[in-house]
Every structure is written in C-alpha cells, then in structure tokens.
Amino acid sequence: MKSKYQKIKGTFDILPTDTRLWKEMENILHNISQQFSYEEIRTPSIESIDLFKQNVGYETDVSKEMFTWEDLSNQQIALKPEMTAPVVRAYIEGGLYRSNPLCRLYYIDSLFRREKPQKGRQRQFNQFGIEAFGSSNIEQDVEVIMIAATCLKTLNINETTLHVNNIGSPETRTQYEGLLKKYFTQNIGVLSSLSKKRLETNPIRILDSKEQEDQSIIKNAPIIKELLTDSEKEDFNMLLSNLDTLNIKYEESPYLVRGLDYYNGTTFEITTRSNKSQNALCGGGRYDFLVEQMGGPSTPAIGFAAGMERMIIESQYQVEKNSIDIYISSNDLNHSRKCFTVMQNLINNNYTVFFDTNKKNVKNQMKDATKRNASYLLIIDKKITVKNIKSNDEIAVSDFHELLNFLKNQ
RNA sequence: GUGACUGUAGCUCAGUUGGUUAGAGCCCCGGAUUGUGAUUCCGGCUGUCGUGGGUUCGAGUCCCAUCAGUCACCCCA
C-alpha cells in the first residue's frame, strides 16, 4: 500500500526481519572490539563544519558533499560525514591523551553524505571503526589490521582481498607527488581527460583511474616504495611478516593511496572480489599528524572504518529464527485479570511471552504458536492448562507456583 | 554531480500490435478434511499499474516531466 509519505532519498528502514541480522552483527563487532580491549566511544551527530573542512579536506572535493546548515545563532553545522575527525576532537577535548596514553576506541555510528545513492552507498549509512592513539610502533598497525580481518572472518565474509601499502611521511608524499607529476606530464598525450585534470589538482589520484587509456601508463609509474627511508621499509616488511604469521593474506598495492588527506605510513583497504563499484568494505591507515593539527599534543594514531551496509550485503551469516517461551491463549475477556497476572509472573521469571490479544480460536492459536517457535502453549480459561508443544505433554495447573514447577522440570 | 536502465497487490513476477470489470504464486486471514499444529482442499483480503501531465474514441501498454531505485562514471566505507 502506498504511504502518504516517502522516506528521504538515500535513506532506508531496517524492518524487524532485518534488525535481527543487524543486531547480531553489531553484537559480534562489540564483542571483538572488547576482546581486543577497545572501548566504545559515541559522539554527536552534528559538529561544526570547520572540523571537517579544515582537517579532512572536504572543501576540495565537491561530490563528497556534507549536509550543512546555519542554525539560529549563525553557527555553521554539519551532519558528520566521517568519524575520525569527531573521534579525534573528542579525544582531545576529553583529555584522553592524559588519562589513557595508549587509547583504543571503537564505534558503530550513522554518518551522512549527500552523494547520489546506489546499493552500498546511502546518504545515511553506518560505519564500524576503530582508532588507536598513542603508539607509533608497527605492532599497532598489525593489531589494527588483525582486528579488521577478525571482524570480517567472524561475520562470515570470505571473498575479500586485503591491500596494503606504505605511503611514507608527508615529505615523502610531497616528493612522490612531484615525481608523479613529472612522469605523467611526460606522458600527457595518452592520458584520459579526467586524469589530465587531476594532474593539476591531485596527481596521486591518477593512480586510481579506471580509464582504459591510463592503465599502461599507471603500470609503469614510479612507486612510492622507492622513496621510503630504510626504517620505513623495515617497518613495512615487519608488518607484512607479522601478517604472514597471522595467516592473513594480503596484496601489496603500491598505488593504494587513501582518499582523505591526513594519512601517512601504513594504509590498507579490504575489498570484495566482485567487480562492483562499491566494493570497498573497509579502509584505514595511520594518521600521525592529525591530533596535533587539530590542537592536541603530538600523538601517533591509526584506525580504520568499515561500511556496515556493505558488510551485511557480503555476509553469509545466518541468524536464527526468533522464538518465544510461552504462547498465552485465552478466549474469554472475563479471564483477563488471570492472564495478566500469569504474564507478569512469567516476565518476572525471565520468560518470553506472546499474548494473543486478537482472541483467535484455540486451533489457530496452536498454529500461530508453532509458527512463532513457541515452546509452550498456555490456555487460560477457568483453569490453566500448559502444553509442551514439541512433546505434546499437557497438564492442568492450579496456580503459578505449579506452572513454574512444570516449566522447570521439563 | 554525469550517463544508461527499471518502477504492476506486503513479496516474486505475468499482462500479447494501446481495446470490456488488471492476473498468478507466495505471504496473511478464515473454513473443511486430517491419529498432529504436517499434507491436501475451499474461500477471503489487499492495487487510483511510482506520481503529474499529454496523445487517443480508449493508456498498465505510446510521449513528456517528476520522484524513487539499480548499474557504470565519480567518490568512498
């Protein structure tokens, strides 16, 4: 039936059959995070526009539009389009750098971007992610990737590829950018028009180009690894050998450069093996300079974010059907008081109940109880009859105490 | 934001070159049969054919606009 109203473009409802899967997946992510001793952080949905414009590079990218408005006190406000900047803001503002020098955080939250919707790309979408502050050691990078891999494996998402790279320090990156610019300028004749444009704005992005004509040029482009210092190379090798130890398969992707401009050092991405355009499940990397840039003390950090919707699309995880303990059947309003008293007692004893307020006949209630996966049927009229639906055992009880005994002895 | 395609009951879909009162299966509701609440059978509910215009004697079918979705680009989780 057509509703008078329609959901906003790029948003979606999660109806009861789907909330079961969502809750199950959220539980798994909460549990894994907590197993690794990461603690949950929740930040507001709205932030000042400047938080994103000044730190994430959002003003440079037109298509990555934020939902923004000016409120009544002339404050420029944005619905948060990503989580790292808000988490870093809260980390600094909450003084976590003092109280918790090695601070590990995780979140599951809704984000908002005004993009053209597609499957796996909504305007309000949900991300799970972690941020680890305070360690510049490569072990921290290994742990973060390990958590991402553990989550996907537990969620039963198997056809994935982990891409890893090291993009070095900001200086290395600037140097590399110059090198690329030079290289692509030499080959400008064969570049696609899109890439020609990017040569001016952001030459590194040419490496991500999907244009056919760019591919052969990209294949022979200089790679950043050649510019890394010895210690950076050593770190990268250590990361890879630890991944080997953990039996986490990876691909070195020399041209993997994360979209947001605060990254340095290790970057990684986990994609599905399909050719879909929205195939990035998870992406992250190190951002050792962001905390300081945002006014906090110089603090190394690394994290990742994973798209909940995309993980749910890819997951083979099966959730069990809902079930209830007691189906309460009564066809006479005169017994209402008795029903509610019994129901209250059952609830207080931690049973799940279903009370048929539609007053179907007993035969249909029986059908209904089976369909709802009920364990017992409770028929309340002048007496109380309890029936074990699987075994067909049936007994009349005189009071709640007797009912409880029957249930406990099953 | 650009381009292409799609839009018929809650769901999956039929609907012939435009032609009477728009169909099926599943689901849901009820009944019958039944040594089960399984099977089988019967009946019922739900649609201004995404929305708004236009062409036509006549539009679910053709045209335009609009909204939404899907795919690719783009972007990224």
XYZ file of C-alpha atoms (C1' of nucleotides) in Angstrom:
487
model
C 0.000 0.000 0.000
C 1.234 3.434 -0.824
C 2.154 5.606 2.101
C 1.257 9.258 2.070
C 4.883 9.895 2.865
C 8.102 8.581 1.448
C 11.479 8.070 3.007
C 14.139 10.640 2.169
C 16.299 9.750 -0.821
C 19.274 7.631 0.147
C 17.830 6.516 3.480
C 16.283 3.177 4.338
C 14.282 1.445 7.032
C 15.534 -1.634 8.794
C 12.401 -3.705 9.323
C 12.077 -6.395 12.023
C 13.296 -9.263 9.843
C 16.471 -7.289 9.180
C 17.025 -5.876 12.657
C 17.753 -9.429 13.792
C 20.723 -9.596 11.421
C 21.845 -6.057 12.230
C 21.753 -6.670 15.964
C 23.633 -9.919 15.605
C 26.359 -8.274 13.530
C 26.595 -5.346 15.914
C 26.964 -7.772 18.811
C 29.808 -9.540 17.050
C 31.600 -6.246 16.412
C 31.107 -5.079 20.007
C 32.440 -8.376 21.301
C 35.509 -8.492 19.081
C 36.405 -4.879 19.872
C 36.102 -5.554 23.558
C 38.162 -8.744 23.265
C 40.974 -6.561 21.940
C 40.332 -4.111 24.818
C 38.972 -1.333 22.657
C 36.346 0.830 24.343
C 33.260 2.273 22.745
C 33.009 5.980 22.003
C 29.873 7.839 20.910
C 29.986 11.335 19.520
C 27.201 13.743 18.491
C 25.673 13.522 15.041
C 26.250 17.218 14.459
C 29.564 19.037 14.509
C 30.889 22.381 13.394
C 31.548 22.480 9.650
C 35.111 23.607 10.241
C 36.001 20.322 11.932
C 35.665 18.583 8.592
C 36.629 21.377 6.224
C 39.912 22.122 7.929
C 41.013 18.611 8.723
C 39.609 16.137 6.270
C 39.995 18.036 3.037
C 36.295 18.159 2.373
C 36.364 21.585 0.793
C 38.494 20.297 -2.076
C 36.092 17.546 -3.001
C 32.816 18.700 -4.448
C 30.992 15.416 -4.843
C 31.576 14.448 -1.241
C 29.040 16.947 -0.067
C 28.032 17.326 3.517
C 24.585 18.080 4.858
C 25.097 21.520 6.345
C 23.060 24.448 7.588
C 23.297 27.620 9.591
C 21.397 27.477 12.850
C 19.583 30.308 14.576
C 22.732 31.556 16.300
C 24.575 31.707 12.984
C 26.633 28.627 13.743
C 27.681 26.572 10.727
C 26.665 22.995 11.438
C 27.224 19.719 9.596
C 25.877 16.208 9.992
C 29.067 14.205 10.429
C 30.253 12.659 7.139
C 33.021 10.575 8.720
C 34.140 9.544 12.180
C 37.874 10.124 12.508
C 37.699 13.894 12.942
C 34.912 13.738 15.595
C 36.740 10.996 17.490
C 39.992 12.954 17.454
C 38.088 16.044 18.581
C 36.562 14.115 21.480
C 39.903 12.516 22.272
C 41.499 15.933 22.653
C 38.542 17.660 24.289
C 38.003 14.801 26.730
C 41.661 14.794 27.722
C 42.070 11.114 26.867
C 45.690 11.712 25.852
C 46.457 12.309 29.541
C 44.237 9.742 31.226
C 44.912 6.997 28.712
C 48.261 7.215 26.880
C 47.565 4.104 24.812
C 43.963 4.834 23.988
C 41.957 2.358 21.917
C 38.465 3.322 20.792
C 35.756 1.853 18.588
C 32.373 2.991 17.331
C 29.287 1.931 15.417
C 27.537 5.013 14.151
C 25.451 6.651 11.433
C 27.125 9.036 9.012
C 25.723 11.332 6.360
C 26.926 12.243 2.907
C 24.909 13.892 0.163
C 26.011 11.605 -2.634
C 23.964 10.017 -5.362
C 22.640 6.840 -3.786
C 23.499 3.392 -5.030
C 23.463 -0.034 -3.498
C 26.074 0.097 -0.745
C 26.153 3.884 -0.878
C 23.414 5.556 1.135
C 23.081 9.140 2.274
C 22.674 7.979 5.846
C 24.938 4.995 6.331
C 26.534 3.130 9.187
C 30.145 2.507 9.927
C 32.005 0.372 12.371
C 35.518 1.552 13.062
C 38.378 1.709 15.486
C 41.001 4.327 16.308
C 44.174 3.575 18.275
C 46.047 6.557 19.717
C 49.456 6.748 21.319
C 51.620 4.117 19.642
C 53.842 4.745 16.655
C 55.124 1.191 16.779
C 54.407 -1.007 13.781
C 52.889 -3.575 16.149
C 49.955 -1.236 16.488
C 49.440 -1.328 12.719
C 49.467 -5.116 12.795
C 46.899 -5.190 15.590
C 44.554 -2.838 13.746
C 44.661 -4.918 10.573
C 44.259 -8.050 12.663
C 41.062 -6.659 14.171
C 39.668 -5.807 10.739
C 40.471 -9.290 9.469
C 38.984 -10.924 12.562
C 35.749 -8.991 12.191
C 35.262 -9.932 8.557
C 36.069 -13.552 9.215
C 33.661 -13.765 12.146
C 30.943 -12.088 10.115
C 31.449 -14.830 7.545
C 32.690 -12.530 4.795
C 35.244 -14.571 2.953
C 35.762 -13.474 -0.641
C 37.892 -10.448 0.185
C 41.293 -9.032 -0.629
C 43.432 -7.043 1.785
C 45.512 -4.389 0.043
C 48.385 -2.828 1.987
C 50.809 -0.059 1.248
C 53.080 2.395 2.998
C 52.890 5.971 1.794
C 55.708 7.243 3.983
C 55.943 10.627 5.650
C 54.289 13.816 4.410
C 57.667 14.836 2.993
C 57.927 11.567 1.081
C 54.453 12.118 -0.206
C 55.232 15.613 -1.460
C 58.364 14.310 -3.117
C 56.410 11.444 -4.673
C 53.736 13.812 -5.880
C 56.412 15.807 -7.708
C 57.821 12.651 -9.218
C 54.407 11.526 -10.422
C 53.609 14.917 -11.834
C 56.795 14.828 -13.824
C 56.154 11.284 -15.025
C 52.561 11.902 -16.069
C 53.421 15.216 -17.709
C 55.909 13.356 -19.878
C 53.082 11.049 -20.919
C 50.317 13.623 -21.028
C 49.478 12.837 -24.630
C 47.905 9.472 -23.837
C 46.225 10.391 -20.531
C 42.443 10.474 -20.262
C 40.886 13.907 -19.971
C 39.842 13.197 -16.388
C 43.407 12.341 -15.478
C 44.714 15.448 -17.210
C 42.526 17.454 -14.875
C 43.791 15.517 -11.872
C 47.374 16.171 -12.926
C 46.823 19.735 -11.723
C 44.659 19.104 -8.676
C 45.825 15.786 -7.231
C 48.234 13.746 -9.374
C 48.258 10.873 -6.876
C 44.623 10.158 -7.689
C 45.528 9.318 -11.283
C 46.818 6.043 -9.883
C 43.219 5.091 -9.012
C 41.972 5.852 -12.501
C 39.763 3.245 -14.130
C 40.107 4.733 -17.607
C 41.355 2.214 -20.124
C 43.858 4.556 -21.759
C 45.548 5.324 -18.426
C 46.262 1.746 -17.429
C 49.537 1.158 -19.278
C 50.959 4.479 -18.059
C 49.949 3.681 -14.491
C 51.540 0.266 -14.678
C 54.937 1.805 -15.295
C 54.575 4.777 -12.957
C 57.159 5.216 -10.203
C 56.139 3.630 -6.915
C 56.389 5.294 -3.545
C 58.301 2.405 -2.029
C 61.442 3.608 -3.796
C 61.325 6.830 -1.812
C 60.815 5.276 1.610
C 63.572 5.570 4.206
C 65.310 2.418 5.400
C 63.410 2.399 8.680
C 60.085 2.863 6.876
C 60.901 -0.043 4.605
C 61.903 -2.101 7.605
C 58.591 -1.306 9.316
C 56.654 -2.251 6.231
C 58.457 -5.586 5.955
C 57.811 -6.258 9.611
C 54.131 -5.549 9.101
C 53.993 -7.982 6.214
C 55.867 -10.743 8.016
C 53.527 -10.411 11.000
C 50.544 -10.686 8.691
C 52.135 -13.867 7.327
C 52.454 -15.193 10.864
C 48.780 -14.468 11.477
C 47.976 -16.174 8.209
C 46.285 -13.045 6.946
C 46.549 -12.961 3.176
C 47.406 -9.622 1.613
C 48.387 -7.964 -1.612
C 50.980 -5.230 -1.718
C 49.303 -2.388 -3.566
C 51.947 0.223 -4.329
C 49.347 2.621 -5.714
C 46.889 2.424 -2.824
C 46.562 5.979 -1.572
C 43.730 6.732 0.772
C 41.244 9.385 -0.233
C 41.366 11.599 2.814
C 44.488 13.666 3.016
C 45.585 13.131 6.608
C 47.107 9.694 6.136
C 50.770 8.715 6.330
C 52.688 5.465 6.714
C 50.618 2.297 6.580
C 47.444 2.424 4.509
C 45.174 -0.512 3.807
C 41.871 -1.429 2.272
C 39.787 -4.565 2.213
C 37.689 -5.085 -0.891
C 35.316 -7.754 -2.083
C 36.452 -9.760 -5.046
C 33.459 -8.711 -7.100
C 33.762 -6.089 -9.803
C 31.131 -3.917 -8.180
C 31.992 -0.270 -7.972
C 31.147 -0.111 -4.272
C 33.490 -2.929 -3.351
C 35.490 -1.332 -0.525
C 34.378 -2.929 2.719
C 36.950 -1.398 4.960
C 39.664 1.200 4.685
C 42.152 2.738 7.035
C 45.646 3.796 7.821
C 47.968 5.744 10.003
C 47.454 9.453 10.670
C 50.258 10.536 12.981
C 49.847 14.272 12.475
C 46.106 14.823 12.730
C 45.865 15.070 16.526
C 48.470 17.796 16.640
C 46.980 19.544 13.628
C 43.678 19.666 15.487
C 45.236 21.311 18.506
C 46.147 18.297 20.633
C 49.561 17.075 21.665
C 51.613 15.316 19.019
C 50.121 11.806 19.055
C 50.572 8.920 16.644
C 47.357 7.209 15.605
C 45.939 4.586 13.287
C 42.451 3.354 12.566
C 40.001 2.010 10.045
C 36.338 2.267 9.162
C 34.131 -0.415 7.672
C 30.754 0.023 5.985
C 28.012 -1.842 7.845
C 25.662 -1.962 4.859
C 28.387 -3.343 2.622
C 29.369 -5.956 5.170
C 25.763 -7.016 5.530
C 25.443 -7.357 1.748
C 28.519 -9.591 1.655
C 27.951 -11.577 4.820
C 26.863 -15.197 4.629
C 25.968 -15.078 8.294
C 22.686 -16.786 9.143
C 20.595 -15.649 12.072
C 18.312 -17.996 13.900
C 14.584 -17.516 13.851
C 13.080 -15.683 16.781
C 11.475 -17.873 19.360
C 9.280 -17.382 22.384
C 8.841 -19.441 25.524
C 5.155 -19.174 26.291
C 2.221 -18.501 23.994
C -0.690 -17.330 26.114
C -4.103 -18.215 24.786
C -7.363 -17.099 26.282
C -10.664 -16.575 24.554
C -12.713 -15.007 27.261
C -12.270 -11.415 28.360
C -13.532 -12.444 31.798
C -10.176 -14.112 32.346
C -8.117 -11.047 31.519
C -7.015 -10.463 35.076
C -5.819 -14.023 35.389
C -3.914 -13.724 32.098
C -2.127 -10.568 33.078
C -1.199 -11.899 36.497
C 0.315 -15.008 34.955
C 2.008 -12.960 32.271
C 3.544 -10.626 34.821
C 4.843 -13.550 36.817
C 6.338 -15.167 33.722
C 8.060 -11.927 32.745
C 9.471 -11.561 36.244
C 10.878 -15.065 35.904
C 12.606 -14.140 32.648
C 10.357 -15.989 30.223
C 9.471 -14.504 26.868
C 5.745 -14.470 26.270
C 3.293 -13.851 23.448
C -0.245 -12.925 24.424
C -2.811 -13.310 21.658
C -4.903 -10.198 22.120
C -6.741 -10.962 18.887
C -8.553 -13.879 20.514
C -8.315 -16.376 17.705
C -9.784 -19.780 18.304
C -7.558 -22.292 20.071
C -6.872 -24.297 16.939
C -5.488 -21.254 15.146
C -3.630 -20.174 18.208
C -1.939 -23.535 18.159
C -0.908 -22.978 14.547
C 0.241 -19.493 15.377
C 2.264 -20.711 18.354
C 4.062 -23.248 16.184
C 4.802 -20.640 13.562
C 6.240 -18.331 16.175
C 8.521 -21.024 17.523
C 6.874 -21.152 20.913
C 7.919 -23.833 23.384
C 4.715 -23.914 25.415
C 1.099 -23.077 24.941
C -0.751 -21.775 27.957
C -4.532 -21.996 27.745
C -6.238 -19.880 30.320
C -9.933 -20.313 30.987
C -11.478 -21.429 34.246
C -8.356 -23.479 34.789
C -4.842 -23.122 33.458
C -3.555 -25.703 31.022
C 0.052 -25.781 29.920
C 1.193 -27.794 26.943
C 4.683 -28.600 25.740
C 4.379 -28.036 22.008
C 7.169 -30.384 20.982
C 6.404 -33.341 23.241
C 2.657 -32.773 23.447
C 2.806 -33.218 27.233
C -0.090 -31.397 28.749
C -1.016 -30.686 32.322
C -3.564 -28.597 34.205
C -2.111 -26.417 36.915
C -3.946 -24.631 39.690
C -1.609 -21.740 40.337
C 1.523 -20.024 39.101
C 3.737 -21.910 41.501
C 2.671 -25.194 39.977
C 3.157 -23.804 36.468
C 6.687 -22.754 37.306
C 7.453 -26.215 38.633
C 6.187 -27.798 35.452
C 8.302 -25.488 33.292
C 11.402 -26.062 35.368
C 11.066 -29.816 35.321
C 10.861 -30.082 31.547
C 27.031 15.685 -9.970
C 27.044 12.885 -15.389
C 25.068 8.768 -18.339
C 22.000 4.197 -19.055
C 18.103 1.137 -17.433
C 13.907 -0.033 -14.258
C 9.130 1.166 -11.370
C 2.039 -3.547 -11.859
C -1.025 -6.481 -4.650
C 3.230 -6.972 1.690
C 6.990 -10.215 -1.621
C 8.360 -12.590 -6.663
C 6.510 -11.646 -11.203
C 2.591 -12.328 -15.887
C -0.098 -8.701 -18.668
C 0.327 -10.336 -26.300
C 0.178 -4.890 -32.397
C -2.939 0.573 -26.976
C -9.363 -2.390 -26.589
C -14.567 -4.593 -21.728
C -14.698 -5.314 -14.686
C -5.852 -5.777 -14.146
C -3.945 -11.692 -13.147
C -0.832 -15.943 -10.834
C 2.261 -17.944 -6.987
C 3.984 -16.965 -2.032
C 2.565 -14.407 2.486
C -1.607 -13.023 5.530
C -6.882 -14.088 7.371
C -10.821 -17.747 7.783
C -13.147 -22.572 6.850
C -13.119 -28.052 5.654
C -10.620 -32.701 5.842
C -6.931 -34.982 8.840
C -4.477 -40.295 14.522
C -0.830 -33.926 14.601
C -0.341 -27.758 14.879
C 2.284 -31.686 8.814
C -0.230 -32.741 3.877
C -4.483 -31.736 0.872
C -8.889 -28.891 -0.447
C -12.105 -24.418 -0.367
C -12.950 -19.313 0.400
C -11.306 -14.214 1.535
C -8.293 -9.549 1.943
C -5.025 -6.252 -0.308
C -3.854 -2.451 -6.434
C -6.431 5.224 -8.446
C -0.450 -0.261 -12.661
C 5.528 5.258 -8.557
C 3.352 10.469 -9.232
C 1.633 14.508 -12.573
C 0.558 15.992 -17.357
C -0.142 14.858 -22.727
C -1.620 11.966 -27.367
C -6.159 8.909 -28.339
C -12.981 7.239 -29.032
C -9.949 4.327 -25.498
C -3.372 4.198 -21.929
C -0.602 -0.642 -17.232
C 0.936 -0.518 -22.559
C 2.875 5.465 -26.547
C 5.139 10.702 -25.377
C 6.913 14.473 -21.741
C 8.018 15.891 -16.849
C 8.877 14.432 -11.929
C 10.060 11.115 -7.806
C 12.477 6.679 -6.324
C 15.693 2.538 -7.186
C 19.551 -0.241 -9.896
C 24.140 -0.203 -12.904
C 28.503 2.453 -14.691
C 31.362 7.005 -14.075
C 32.636 9.749 -9.832
C 33.579 9.058 -4.727
C 34.486 6.074 -0.858
C 33.095 2.513 3.980
